[in-house]
């Protein structure tokens, strides 16, 4: 049975070409659009089974924000990221945002279709070799330079630093929200952004990275300096 899909890519020709190929294979493509900046609103409005989201830069900060928004508003939609060969951290960031899988742009249509079917079934869809690279880097991380903690701190806002410290303290979303005086949904969004910026796939990995690089020692005095902040939409 065909899958109800939306295909989004910054390159409209790529989106339309992929959409046409999938239609020929019996799938129902309800939209093929560009750019990806409007992907979240389109998916939320049309509610497909699977969204194919193209990206040219999986390592860029905020690139997976649309995924976070889609999963918050339409958790039943499976998001499948299409992109170049990513770094292991890029894959981790995609999954941290809520993606169901990652497929290379140069994958054959048969491979894309297999990933779509897995995503619709609730399974993770990522090539074994990409997973091996991700696990290899997580298990045997490259040596961090002495200023790694400072580099990571510079990537985070003061509010995100506070969130990271609280995550490392073992606070869950409810406690983070209560301690910072924000809504749980806002706290959850902050946590997702911290994970994406650090390039990790879980709160545990974020805490481990912060501890290993000495980031927590530097971040502790900064806790609470962000001031009041309105809830995120």
mmCIF file of C-alpha atoms in Angstrom:
data_model
loop_
_atom_site.group_PDB
_atom_site.id
_atom_site.type_symbol
_atom_site.label_atom_id
_atom_site.label_comp_id
_atom_site.label_asym_id
_atom_site.label_seq_id
_atom_site.Cartn_x
_atom_site.Cartn_y
_atom_site.Cartn_z
ATOM 1 C CA UNK A 1 0.000 0.000 0.000
ATOM 2 C CA UNK A 2 1.295 3.437 -0.902
ATOM 3 C CA UNK A 3 2.428 5.951 1.721
ATOM 4 C CA UNK A 4 0.999 9.460 2.096
ATOM 5 C CA UNK A 5 4.047 11.734 1.747
ATOM 6 C CA UNK A 6 5.321 15.288 1.708
ATOM 7 C CA UNK A 7 8.687 15.971 0.061
ATOM 8 C CA UNK A 8 10.548 19.168 0.972
ATOM 9 C CA UNK A 9 13.945 20.345 -0.220
ATOM 10 C CA UNK A 10 15.585 23.740 -0.677
ATOM 11 C CA UNK A 11 16.105 22.740 -4.312
ATOM 12 C CA UNK A 12 12.631 22.592 -5.818
ATOM 13 C CA UNK A 13 13.751 20.504 -8.796
ATOM 14 C CA UNK A 14 15.078 17.811 -6.475
ATOM 15 C CA UNK A 15 11.862 17.814 -4.454
ATOM 16 C CA UNK A 16 9.692 17.556 -7.563
ATOM 17 C CA UNK A 17 11.881 14.872 -9.163
ATOM 18 C CA UNK A 18 11.779 12.712 -6.046
ATOM 19 C CA UNK A 19 8.046 13.280 -5.689
ATOM 20 C CA UNK A 20 7.476 12.173 -9.299
ATOM 21 C CA UNK A 21 9.566 9.027 -8.820
ATOM 22 C CA UNK A 22 7.648 8.097 -5.677
ATOM 23 C CA UNK A 23 4.280 8.699 -7.369
ATOM 24 C CA UNK A 24 5.297 6.291 -10.129
ATOM 25 C CA UNK A 25 5.944 3.683 -7.418
ATOM 26 C CA UNK A 26 2.411 4.018 -6.088
ATOM 27 C CA UNK A 27 2.849 6.507 -3.262
ATOM 28 C CA UNK A 28 0.568 9.492 -2.665
ATOM 29 C CA UNK A 29 2.625 12.691 -2.582
ATOM 30 C CA UNK A 30 0.357 15.418 -1.219
ATOM 31 C CA UNK A 31 2.981 18.167 -1.596
ATOM 32 C CA UNK A 32 6.458 18.751 -3.019
ATOM 33 C CA UNK A 33 7.822 22.070 -1.846
ATOM 34 C CA UNK A 34 10.766 24.380 -1.238
ATOM 35 C CA UNK A 35 12.343 25.847 0.787
ATOM 36 C CA UNK A 36 12.683 23.776 3.942
ATOM 37 C CA UNK A 37 12.115 26.899 6.063
ATOM 38 C CA UNK A 38 8.371 26.432 5.642
ATOM 39 C CA UNK A 39 8.432 22.662 5.984
ATOM 40 C CA UNK A 40 7.110 22.460 9.529
ATOM 41 C CA UNK A 41 3.989 24.537 8.887
ATOM 42 C CA UNK A 42 3.231 22.626 5.683
ATOM 43 C CA UNK A 43 3.570 19.241 7.367
ATOM 44 C CA UNK A 44 1.516 20.323 10.376
ATOM 45 C CA UNK A 45 -1.259 21.512 8.072
ATOM 46 C CA UNK A 46 -1.317 18.464 5.727
ATOM 47 C CA UNK A 47 -0.435 15.727 8.273
ATOM 48 C CA UNK A 48 1.211 13.126 5.986
ATOM 49 C CA UNK A 49 2.366 9.725 7.204
ATOM 50 C CA UNK A 50 5.981 10.510 6.281
ATOM 51 C CA UNK A 51 7.833 13.733 5.528
ATOM 52 C CA UNK A 52 11.028 13.604 3.456
ATOM 53 C CA UNK A 53 13.085 16.604 4.556
ATOM 54 C CA UNK A 54 16.113 17.502 2.454
ATOM 55 C CA UNK A 55 19.113 19.316 3.905
ATOM 56 C CA UNK A 56 22.457 20.294 2.429
ATOM 57 C CA UNK A 57 24.124 21.032 5.789
ATOM 58 C CA UNK A 58 23.191 18.562 8.560
ATOM 59 C CA UNK A 59 25.870 19.992 10.855
ATOM 60 C CA UNK A 60 24.566 23.577 10.838
ATOM 61 C CA UNK A 61 22.981 24.843 14.082
ATOM 62 C CA UNK A 62 19.202 24.887 13.916
ATOM 63 C CA UNK A 63 18.957 22.875 10.712
ATOM 64 C CA UNK A 64 16.703 20.331 12.406
ATOM 65 C CA UNK A 65 14.456 22.872 14.158
ATOM 66 C CA UNK A 66 11.638 22.035 11.679
ATOM 67 C CA UNK A 67 11.845 18.416 12.810
ATOM 68 C CA UNK A 68 11.455 19.463 16.445
ATOM 69 C CA UNK A 69 8.404 21.555 15.575
ATOM 70 C CA UNK A 70 6.812 18.813 13.473
ATOM 71 C CA UNK A 71 7.245 16.196 16.183
ATOM 72 C CA UNK A 72 5.869 18.564 18.802
ATOM 73 C CA UNK A 73 2.736 19.370 16.800
ATOM 74 C CA UNK A 74 2.307 16.147 14.795
ATOM 75 C CA UNK A 75 4.113 13.385 16.710
ATOM 76 C CA UNK A 76 2.529 10.710 14.512
ATOM 77 C CA UNK A 77 4.364 12.024 11.403
ATOM 78 C CA UNK A 78 7.627 10.200 10.674
ATOM 79 C CA UNK A 79 10.341 12.570 9.439
ATOM 80 C CA UNK A 80 13.010 11.119 7.173
ATOM 81 C CA UNK A 81 16.037 13.357 6.577
ATOM 82 C CA UNK A 82 17.698 13.352 3.139
ATOM 83 C CA UNK A 83 21.182 14.785 3.019
ATOM 84 C CA UNK A 84 24.866 14.418 2.143
ATOM 85 C CA UNK A 85 27.203 12.022 3.910
ATOM 86 C CA UNK A 86 26.958 13.387 7.455
ATOM 87 C CA UNK A 87 29.305 13.365 10.376
ATOM 88 C CA UNK A 88 28.277 10.923 13.103
ATOM 89 C CA UNK A 89 27.328 13.950 15.183
ATOM 90 C CA UNK A 90 25.053 15.104 12.357
ATOM 91 C CA UNK A 91 23.168 11.823 12.490
ATOM 92 C CA UNK A 92 22.909 12.104 16.263
ATOM 93 C CA UNK A 93 21.501 15.627 15.928
ATOM 94 C CA UNK A 94 18.868 14.461 13.442
ATOM 95 C CA UNK A 95 17.682 11.715 15.755
ATOM 96 C CA UNK A 96 17.841 14.015 18.781
ATOM 97 C CA UNK A 97 15.423 16.332 16.983
ATOM 98 C CA UNK A 98 13.015 13.441 16.491
ATOM 99 C CA UNK A 99 13.835 12.204 12.978
ATOM 100 C CA UNK A 100 12.989 8.584 12.176
ATOM 101 C CA UNK A 101 15.885 8.125 9.799
ATOM 102 C CA UNK A 102 18.631 9.571 7.617
ATOM 103 C CA UNK A 103 19.102 8.723 3.940
ATOM 104 C CA UNK A 104 21.884 9.983 1.681
ATOM 105 C CA UNK A 105 20.873 12.205 -1.228
ATOM 106 C CA UNK A 106 22.601 9.833 -3.650
ATOM 107 C CA UNK A 107 20.653 6.778 -2.469
ATOM 108 C CA UNK A 108 18.771 4.866 -5.161
ATOM 109 C CA UNK A 109 14.987 5.260 -5.189
ATOM 110 C CA UNK A 110 14.635 1.677 -3.935
ATOM 111 C CA UNK A 111 16.676 2.585 -0.868
ATOM 112 C CA UNK A 112 14.618 5.706 -0.256
ATOM 113 C CA UNK A 113 11.438 3.670 -0.533
ATOM 114 C CA UNK A 114 12.702 1.061 1.955
ATOM 115 C CA UNK A 115 13.503 3.854 4.402
ATOM 116 C CA UNK A 116 10.026 5.327 3.947
ATOM 117 C CA UNK A 117 8.381 2.009 4.740
ATOM 118 C CA UNK A 118 10.533 1.538 7.836
ATOM 119 C CA UNK A 119 9.791 5.061 9.039
ATOM 120 C CA UNK A 120 6.036 4.567 8.581
ATOM 121 C CA UNK A 121 6.287 1.315 10.560
ATOM 122 C CA UNK A 122 7.912 3.169 13.449
ATOM 123 C CA UNK A 123 11.387 1.756 12.826
ATOM 124 C CA UNK A 124 14.670 3.645 12.574
ATOM 125 C CA UNK A 125 15.782 4.018 8.981
ATOM 126 C CA UNK A 126 19.511 4.602 8.597
ATOM 127 C CA UNK A 127 22.181 2.771 6.593
ATOM 128 C CA UNK A 128 24.288 0.353 8.684
ATOM 129 C CA UNK A 129 27.547 2.025 7.668
ATOM 130 C CA UNK A 130 26.307 5.401 8.896
ATOM 131 C CA UNK A 131 25.269 3.863 12.216
ATOM 132 C CA UNK A 132 28.654 2.174 12.539
ATOM 133 C CA UNK A 133 30.385 5.512 12.083
ATOM 134 C CA UNK A 134 28.151 7.148 14.670
ATOM 135 C CA UNK A 135 28.714 4.405 17.236
ATOM 136 C CA UNK A 136 32.454 4.392 16.490
ATOM 137 C CA UNK A 137 32.787 8.073 17.255
ATOM 138 C CA UNK A 138 30.647 7.853 20.382
ATOM 139 C CA UNK A 139 32.603 4.873 21.722
ATOM 140 C CA UNK A 140 36.022 6.233 20.736
ATOM 141 C CA UNK A 141 35.699 10.019 20.701
ATOM 142 C CA UNK A 142 38.521 12.022 19.198
ATOM 143 C CA UNK A 143 40.731 13.825 21.669
ATOM 144 C CA UNK A 144 39.251 17.171 22.596
ATOM 145 C CA UNK A 145 41.422 20.298 22.480
ATOM 146 C CA UNK A 146 42.083 22.122 25.738
ATOM 147 C CA UNK A 147 39.644 24.893 24.842
ATOM 148 C CA UNK A 148 36.798 22.535 23.900
ATOM 149 C CA UNK A 149 34.712 23.550 26.907
ATOM 150 C CA UNK A 150 34.962 27.213 25.966
ATOM 151 C CA UNK A 151 34.082 26.469 22.347
ATOM 152 C CA UNK A 152 30.980 24.595 23.447
ATOM 153 C CA UNK A 153 29.988 27.348 25.872
ATOM 154 C CA UNK A 154 30.203 29.905 23.083
ATOM 155 C CA UNK A 155 27.674 27.870 21.092
ATOM 156 C CA UNK A 156 25.068 28.120 23.859
ATOM 157 C CA UNK A 157 22.990 31.018 25.099
ATOM 158 C CA UNK A 158 23.063 31.749 28.867
ATOM 159 C CA UNK A 159 19.623 30.162 29.159
ATOM 160 C CA UNK A 160 20.817 27.029 27.358
ATOM 161 C CA UNK A 161 23.852 26.855 29.651
ATOM 162 C CA UNK A 162 21.506 26.789 32.627
ATOM 163 C CA UNK A 163 19.450 24.063 30.979
ATOM 164 C CA UNK A 164 22.593 21.986 30.380
ATOM 165 C CA UNK A 165 23.667 22.331 34.010
ATOM 166 C CA UNK A 166 20.234 21.230 35.162
ATOM 167 C CA UNK A 167 20.293 18.267 32.755
ATOM 168 C CA UNK A 168 23.672 17.257 34.156
ATOM 169 C CA UNK A 169 22.179 17.537 37.665
ATOM 170 C CA UNK A 170 19.635 14.920 36.634
ATOM 171 C CA UNK A 171 16.600 17.183 36.460
ATOM 172 C CA UNK A 172 13.782 16.058 34.189
ATOM 173 C CA UNK A 173 11.714 18.387 32.013
ATOM 174 C CA UNK A 174 9.224 19.122 34.804
ATOM 175 C CA UNK A 175 11.940 20.102 37.281
ATOM 176 C CA UNK A 176 13.797 22.199 34.689
ATOM 177 C CA UNK A 177 10.588 24.072 33.897
ATOM 178 C CA UNK A 178 9.774 24.660 37.574
ATOM 179 C CA UNK A 179 13.305 25.763 38.446
ATOM 180 C CA UNK A 180 13.525 28.196 35.553
ATOM 181 C CA UNK A 181 9.950 29.476 35.761
ATOM 182 C CA UNK A 182 9.032 28.400 32.232
ATOM 183 C CA UNK A 183 6.471 26.083 30.652
ATOM 184 C CA UNK A 184 7.398 22.386 30.280
ATOM 185 C CA UNK A 185 7.057 22.694 26.492
ATOM 186 C CA UNK A 186 9.561 25.558 26.525
ATOM 187 C CA UNK A 187 11.942 23.563 28.708
ATOM 188 C CA UNK A 188 11.647 20.612 26.320
ATOM 189 C CA UNK A 189 12.475 22.857 23.352
ATOM 190 C CA UNK A 190 15.506 24.287 25.155
ATOM 191 C CA UNK A 191 16.766 20.761 25.882
ATOM 192 C CA UNK A 192 16.382 19.759 22.226
ATOM 193 C CA UNK A 193 18.324 22.829 21.106
ATOM 194 C CA UNK A 194 21.122 22.082 23.563
ATOM 195 C CA UNK A 195 21.366 18.513 22.254
ATOM 196 C CA UNK A 196 21.466 19.725 18.653
ATOM 197 C CA UNK A 197 24.081 22.391 19.324
ATOM 198 C CA UNK A 198 26.301 19.935 21.188
ATOM 199 C CA UNK A 199 25.758 17.333 18.464
ATOM 200 C CA UNK A 200 24.636 14.580 20.834
ATOM 201 C CA UNK A 201 21.658 12.251 20.779
ATOM 202 C CA UNK A 202 20.555 12.129 24.405
ATOM 203 C CA UNK A 203 20.630 13.966 27.723
ATOM 204 C CA UNK A 204 23.063 11.391 29.061
ATOM 205 C CA UNK A 205 25.495 12.080 26.219
ATOM 206 C CA UNK A 206 25.156 15.833 26.783
ATOM 207 C CA UNK A 207 25.970 15.427 30.484
ATOM 208 C CA UNK A 208 28.901 13.145 29.705
ATOM 209 C CA UNK A 209 30.320 15.562 27.117
ATOM 210 C CA UNK A 210 29.944 18.496 29.496
ATOM 211 C CA UNK A 211 31.704 16.610 32.282
ATOM 212 C CA UNK A 212 34.471 15.219 30.078
ATOM 213 C CA UNK A 213 35.424 18.592 28.603
ATOM 214 C CA UNK A 214 35.220 20.484 31.905
ATOM 215 C CA UNK A 215 32.271 22.498 30.621
ATOM 216 C CA UNK A 216 30.307 21.986 33.845
ATOM 217 C CA UNK A 217 33.075 23.531 35.924
ATOM 218 C CA UNK A 218 32.940 26.670 33.789
ATOM 219 C CA UNK A 219 29.165 26.692 33.413
ATOM 220 C CA UNK A 220 28.316 26.407 37.095
ATOM 221 C CA UNK A 221 28.918 30.101 37.942
ATOM 222 C CA UNK A 222 26.843 31.105 34.879
ATOM 223 C CA UNK A 223 23.711 29.328 36.089
ATOM 224 C CA UNK A 224 20.750 31.673 36.218
ATOM 225 C CA UNK A 225 22.446 34.630 34.467
ATOM 226 C CA UNK A 226 20.120 34.465 31.483
ATOM 227 C CA UNK A 227 17.389 36.489 33.155
ATOM 228 C CA UNK A 228 13.694 36.182 32.452
ATOM 229 C CA UNK A 229 12.718 34.811 29.106
ATOM 230 C CA UNK A 230 9.283 34.492 27.535
ATOM 231 C CA UNK A 231 7.982 31.052 26.657
ATOM 232 C CA UNK A 232 8.878 29.878 23.195
ATOM 233 C CA UNK A 233 6.025 29.362 20.763
#
